[in-house]
């Protein structure tokens, strides 16, 4: 039975700005869904307020509304588009579901004759209202932890008295575990109960008996209208119950589950999905399993939407859950749809994995001074990485190499902990680096039984760690000349990087690389094919591994490399790695547009990235996807294999930019702006010489490498001073100091955390206005795509400022200086592609704060505000395909666009919320206003002085 032919136009609700608990995995889902609908000839209307995403790109839908996610906006859109037949709210996370519910309660869908697809209201209510959900589980005989709901403080106290401690408090209708907490002691209960009741929009909490130490699993399901159900992926949390799944290290396929228990869990998941409502679409179910031989199963929750894990499951299996869920919502059945990877088998099958994936979250605690760093029920991570390998160990090492936290993998990098008390404390109180500390504990001789007793992590995982440590000890017995080939191959197969092996052998990374070459131990690339190679896959989606050579009957030796190199001219685009504060989804937007533009210029496009949440790692964005760490060794091997014309580094944020020096040194062609120019812009001394030559003013500054040098400089520069390390992202470590005592303590702190770094001291222009400009340059011609003025004073990081496009009170004389300076600097740096320049304006003089010859955080915002594909144009300029003068620029904007930062401070209640030079926002929204009399603008402008912190 084919799709519902009455549906001609669909409204998709997006997830709004990125916050902790709801990140760009919903941008990925929404983008896939929009494409899936348009393949069916259905008109797509989209509402989302996030300008940084691909989802809100004009090419994604027939009409994109960058409006606040409110029922008022929904009504405006439905009036504008009476042709809307259906709404799909399951692609926009909890935000979209909550908005859909509110619209339903107000009778909006009924008034406009719009039907709900992909889920039904009943299912949302049952799964979000903890009491209803509990009653449902009772009815269908699915076990759950003893639990009761409370809608008042008194009720909560009575339940606690009945159950005893430890307890878990979970608010209804919240996101990313907001307000959830473990209560170990009676004295903590009152405050945490109050917080939970306040966090829930309906002031209801579920109080349940804590299943501490139980194992946690997630299943991703799809169901069609004929009640066919497939389980796409089973994910095991390495961390036991008690840590939010978004903050847990997760593994697929499940590693420690007996087949009998897995079958029971499958049956329960399918029963739960069928019982919550008669809808077709996606679902995520979470279970806890007792860590004993009985393996008792308890249901935790069910989400009738694509979830954070469904993006991960899609990338892990190659099965595009959001795309298929959308088709099912239209009325297709699974047996009618094609497997997107093989193109020859049906979508009514369950993927089989002949590899392992490991997801590790990425945290940003350094941005939140005073934050509670222990992990618990409330999600705190800002992004995630995924490693794919032939074994758990290889996938784990690749995931840790992807994190970009100056670690080269697990162990063997000289950065582990060696203090017994510290290690025990970190095992007891799960922290962001516990994944490394387990290895340190084994190295210190702490028995596995003790580690298991403290962490409750399954023994199977701990034994994997023990094997890795034993292997390191074995390698250390040799030197570069005596290391046997078999041992080197085994070390590589278990995921150790050349740099780690060099650390074990006491030699250079390049020497290990040369040894591998001479021994013919090279990476081979394998397909992610959904079917463990049972059928031929058409989609070029690869991961790397190492294999022993195979000898054929005729004596020839070969290794099975599934990535076949074509004769076409190729371009590699380096992705931006995990999302973090300072480098978010806007760089994924730039990478995707870069890939599409390179394809338009006739290149075969190759994407390298390790972030499972993003559109750039979708299997059909680039011609070839290498899901690999954005880490030198992996990238260089891919370059050696593919032999591209060049590599684009300026679209992947600081992650890709940091690799430019190595690429240049190894003779790899950098497309667009040269490494020399990128380095010149980062080197404050050389950059200032250039500005002096160009007769462009900049704040007085100096460079220091010790506290003493900094103190001497302060005498010349005058306080207040802005102190910052060089080559960092999102203003990391920046601070304004007003006297020598503050200066000394901050400098000592910085040099301790970033040893060997140069510190920059600038005279801080108090009371200045901050502005920034983005431009495209082809080496000679410059086109300024946008000039923005910040509402907050100079000193608040540009990523945390409300920025208006165009500026609202810069005079003609100041604007002319900004334009002249931008053009002069872009040409002087021989920029080819994008450049972002930041300015401070004081007494009608425009000073240069910094220049970044790369895609910036603001490029997607300007592109959305003006309705122009600037990254596409810039990529064509980088490739030498076009000059700036070849484009017919035609920006359209009535009134002003304001970029508004969004913060996730509610996850860190004790943190100082004042803003300063270090970036703290996790996302942004866009607001259009007709004029400066708008109340929103007036409110922002009136509050601007409240923000600045030192």
Short mmCIF file of N, CA and C in Angstrom, two decimals, residues 176-253:
data_model
loop_
_atom_site.label_atom_id
_atom_site.label_comp_id
_atom_site.label_asym_id
_atom_site.label_seq_id
_atom_site.Cartn_x
_atom_site.Cartn_y
_atom_site.Cartn_z
N UNK A 176 17.36 16.50 27.91
CA UNK A 176 18.77 16.32 28.31
C UNK A 176 18.93 16.13 29.81
N UNK A 177 17.89 15.54 30.44
CA UNK A 177 18.00 15.28 31.89
C UNK A 177 17.91 16.53 32.74
N UNK A 178 17.37 17.62 32.20
CA UNK A 178 17.30 18.88 32.97
C UNK A 178 16.55 18.65 34.27
N UNK A 179 17.18 19.07 35.37
CA UNK A 179 16.55 18.98 36.69
C UNK A 179 16.62 17.60 37.32
N UNK A 180 17.11 16.59 36.59
CA UNK A 180 17.19 15.24 37.15
C UNK A 180 18.37 15.14 38.11
N UNK A 181 18.21 14.27 39.12
CA UNK A 181 19.31 14.18 40.09
C UNK A 181 19.25 12.87 40.85
N UNK A 182 20.44 12.43 41.28
CA UNK A 182 20.57 11.33 42.22
C UNK A 182 20.53 11.92 43.62
N UNK A 183 19.85 11.27 44.53
CA UNK A 183 19.87 11.75 45.92
C UNK A 183 20.40 10.61 46.77
N UNK A 184 21.62 10.79 47.26
CA UNK A 184 22.24 9.73 48.06
C UNK A 184 21.90 9.91 49.54
N UNK A 185 21.77 11.19 49.96
CA UNK A 185 21.59 11.48 51.38
C UNK A 185 20.31 12.28 51.61
N UNK A 186 19.67 12.01 52.73
CA UNK A 186 18.39 12.67 53.05
C UNK A 186 18.51 14.19 53.07
N UNK A 187 19.65 14.69 53.56
CA UNK A 187 19.79 16.16 53.70
C UNK A 187 19.83 16.89 52.36
N UNK A 188 20.13 16.16 51.25
CA UNK A 188 20.17 16.82 49.92
C UNK A 188 18.80 16.81 49.25
N UNK A 189 17.86 16.05 49.81
CA UNK A 189 16.61 15.76 49.08
C UNK A 189 15.75 17.01 48.83
N UNK A 190 15.55 17.83 49.86
CA UNK A 190 14.62 18.96 49.73
C UNK A 190 15.00 19.89 48.58
N UNK A 191 16.27 20.26 48.53
CA UNK A 191 16.73 21.20 47.48
C UNK A 191 16.59 20.58 46.09
N UNK A 192 16.92 19.29 45.96
CA UNK A 192 16.88 18.65 44.64
C UNK A 192 15.44 18.39 44.19
N UNK A 193 14.54 18.11 45.15
CA UNK A 193 13.12 17.92 44.82
C UNK A 193 12.54 19.25 44.31
N UNK A 194 12.86 20.34 45.01
CA UNK A 194 12.38 21.67 44.58
C UNK A 194 12.87 21.98 43.18
N UNK A 195 14.17 21.70 42.92
CA UNK A 195 14.74 21.98 41.59
C UNK A 195 14.01 21.17 40.51
N UNK A 196 13.72 19.90 40.81
CA UNK A 196 13.04 19.03 39.84
C UNK A 196 11.63 19.52 39.54
N UNK A 197 10.87 19.89 40.59
CA UNK A 197 9.50 20.37 40.38
C UNK A 197 9.49 21.66 39.56
N UNK A 198 10.50 22.52 39.79
CA UNK A 198 10.59 23.79 39.04
C UNK A 198 10.98 23.54 37.58
N UNK A 199 11.82 22.52 37.35
CA UNK A 199 12.31 22.25 35.98
C UNK A 199 11.21 21.70 35.08
N UNK A 200 10.24 21.01 35.65
CA UNK A 200 9.18 20.41 34.83
C UNK A 200 8.13 21.45 34.47
N UNK A 201 7.78 21.55 33.17
CA UNK A 201 6.77 22.54 32.79
C UNK A 201 5.40 22.24 33.42
N UNK A 202 5.17 20.96 33.84
CA UNK A 202 3.88 20.67 34.48
C UNK A 202 4.08 20.42 35.99
N UNK A 203 5.28 20.77 36.49
CA UNK A 203 5.61 20.65 37.93
C UNK A 203 5.30 19.25 38.47
N UNK A 204 5.85 18.26 37.73
CA UNK A 204 5.66 16.87 38.14
C UNK A 204 7.01 16.16 38.07
N UNK A 205 7.30 15.35 39.07
CA UNK A 205 8.53 14.56 39.02
C UNK A 205 8.20 13.09 39.27
N UNK A 206 9.06 12.23 38.73
CA UNK A 206 8.98 10.80 39.03
C UNK A 206 10.11 10.52 40.00
N UNK A 207 9.78 9.90 41.10
CA UNK A 207 10.83 9.53 42.06
C UNK A 207 10.96 8.02 42.00
N UNK A 208 12.14 7.53 41.65
CA UNK A 208 12.28 6.08 41.58
C UNK A 208 13.50 5.60 42.34
N UNK A 209 13.46 4.33 42.65
CA UNK A 209 14.54 3.67 43.36
C UNK A 209 15.75 3.65 42.43
N UNK A 210 16.90 4.07 42.92
CA UNK A 210 18.08 4.17 42.05
C UNK A 210 18.61 2.79 41.69
N UNK A 211 18.76 2.57 40.38
CA UNK A 211 19.31 1.28 39.91
C UNK A 211 20.83 1.45 39.72
N UNK A 212 21.51 1.83 40.76
CA UNK A 212 22.94 2.11 40.65
C UNK A 212 23.70 0.86 40.23
N UNK A 213 24.57 1.03 39.24
CA UNK A 213 25.41 -0.08 38.83
C UNK A 213 24.78 -1.02 37.82
N UNK A 214 23.48 -0.81 37.50
CA UNK A 214 22.86 -1.64 36.45
C UNK A 214 23.41 -1.21 35.10
N UNK A 215 23.37 -2.13 34.14
CA UNK A 215 23.87 -1.81 32.80
C UNK A 215 22.76 -1.11 32.00
N UNK A 216 23.17 -0.25 31.07
CA UNK A 216 22.17 0.54 30.35
C UNK A 216 22.29 0.30 28.84
N UNK A 217 21.13 0.16 28.19
CA UNK A 217 21.07 -0.11 26.75
C UNK A 217 20.05 0.80 26.08
N UNK A 218 20.30 1.09 24.80
CA UNK A 218 19.32 1.84 24.01
C UNK A 218 19.06 1.09 22.72
N UNK A 219 17.79 1.05 22.31
CA UNK A 219 17.43 0.44 21.03
C UNK A 219 16.77 1.49 20.15
N UNK A 220 17.15 1.50 18.87
CA UNK A 220 16.53 2.41 17.91
C UNK A 220 15.58 1.59 17.03
N UNK A 221 14.31 1.97 17.02
CA UNK A 221 13.30 1.20 16.29
C UNK A 221 12.64 2.03 15.19
N UNK A 222 12.15 1.34 14.18
CA UNK A 222 11.29 1.96 13.16
C UNK A 222 10.06 1.07 12.99
N UNK A 223 8.89 1.73 12.83
CA UNK A 223 7.67 0.96 12.62
C UNK A 223 6.88 1.57 11.47
N UNK A 224 6.25 0.72 10.65
CA UNK A 224 5.40 1.26 9.58
C UNK A 224 3.93 1.04 9.93
N UNK A 225 3.03 1.52 9.06
CA UNK A 225 1.59 1.49 9.39
C UNK A 225 1.03 0.07 9.40
N UNK A 226 1.76 -0.88 8.77
CA UNK A 226 1.31 -2.28 8.81
C UNK A 226 1.84 -3.01 10.04
N UNK A 227 2.46 -2.24 10.93
CA UNK A 227 3.00 -2.78 12.19
C UNK A 227 4.25 -3.63 12.02
N UNK A 228 4.95 -3.47 10.86
CA UNK A 228 6.28 -4.07 10.75
C UNK A 228 7.22 -3.24 11.62
N UNK A 229 8.04 -3.90 12.43
CA UNK A 229 9.00 -3.17 13.27
C UNK A 229 10.40 -3.71 13.01
N UNK A 230 11.38 -2.81 12.81
CA UNK A 230 12.78 -3.25 12.73
C UNK A 230 13.58 -2.53 13.81
N UNK A 231 14.55 -3.26 14.36
CA UNK A 231 15.46 -2.65 15.33
C UNK A 231 16.75 -2.35 14.58
N UNK A 232 17.02 -1.08 14.44
CA UNK A 232 18.15 -0.66 13.59
C UNK A 232 19.47 -0.84 14.30
N UNK A 233 19.48 -0.56 15.61
CA UNK A 233 20.77 -0.59 16.30
C UNK A 233 20.54 -0.81 17.79
N UNK A 234 21.41 -1.60 18.39
CA UNK A 234 21.40 -1.78 19.85
C UNK A 234 22.69 -1.17 20.38
N UNK A 235 22.52 -0.21 21.27
CA UNK A 235 23.69 0.53 21.78
C UNK A 235 23.87 0.20 23.25
N UNK A 236 25.09 -0.16 23.63
CA UNK A 236 25.38 -0.45 25.04
C UNK A 236 26.16 0.71 25.64
N UNK A 237 25.73 1.17 26.81
CA UNK A 237 26.49 2.20 27.52
C UNK A 237 27.60 1.51 28.31
N UNK A 238 28.85 1.91 28.06
CA UNK A 238 29.94 1.35 28.85
C UNK A 238 29.79 1.82 30.30
N UNK A 239 29.35 3.08 30.47
CA UNK A 239 29.08 3.59 31.82
C UNK A 239 27.76 3.00 32.30
N UNK A 240 27.70 2.54 33.54
CA UNK A 240 26.44 1.96 34.02
C UNK A 240 25.40 3.04 34.32
N UNK A 241 24.22 2.62 34.75
CA UNK A 241 23.13 3.54 35.10
C UNK A 241 23.63 4.58 36.09
N UNK A 242 23.11 5.79 35.92
CA UNK A 242 23.53 6.86 36.83
C UNK A 242 24.20 7.98 36.09
N UNK A 243 24.66 7.69 34.85
CA UNK A 243 25.23 8.74 34.00
C UNK A 243 24.32 8.88 32.79
N UNK A 244 23.89 10.11 32.50
CA UNK A 244 22.99 10.36 31.37
C UNK A 244 23.57 9.75 30.10
N UNK A 245 22.73 9.15 29.26
CA UNK A 245 23.24 8.48 28.05
C UNK A 245 24.01 9.45 27.15
N UNK A 246 23.63 10.74 27.17
CA UNK A 246 24.36 11.73 26.36
C UNK A 246 25.75 12.00 26.88
N UNK A 247 26.01 11.62 28.14
CA UNK A 247 27.34 11.80 28.74
C UNK A 247 28.08 10.48 28.89
N UNK A 248 27.48 9.40 28.39
CA UNK A 248 28.08 8.07 28.54
C UNK A 248 28.91 7.71 27.32
N UNK A 249 29.92 6.89 27.56
CA UNK A 249 30.64 6.28 26.44
C UNK A 249 29.75 5.12 25.98
N UNK A 250 29.41 5.12 24.70
CA UNK A 250 28.50 4.08 24.21
C UNK A 250 29.16 3.26 23.11
N UNK A 251 28.70 2.02 22.99
CA UNK A 251 29.31 1.05 22.07
C UNK A 251 28.21 0.36 21.26
N UNK A 252 28.44 0.17 19.98
CA UNK A 252 27.51 -0.63 19.17
C UNK A 252 28.35 -1.59 18.32
N UNK A 253 27.92 -2.80 18.09
CA UNK A 253 26.75 -3.42 18.70
C UNK A 253 26.96 -3.67 20.20
#
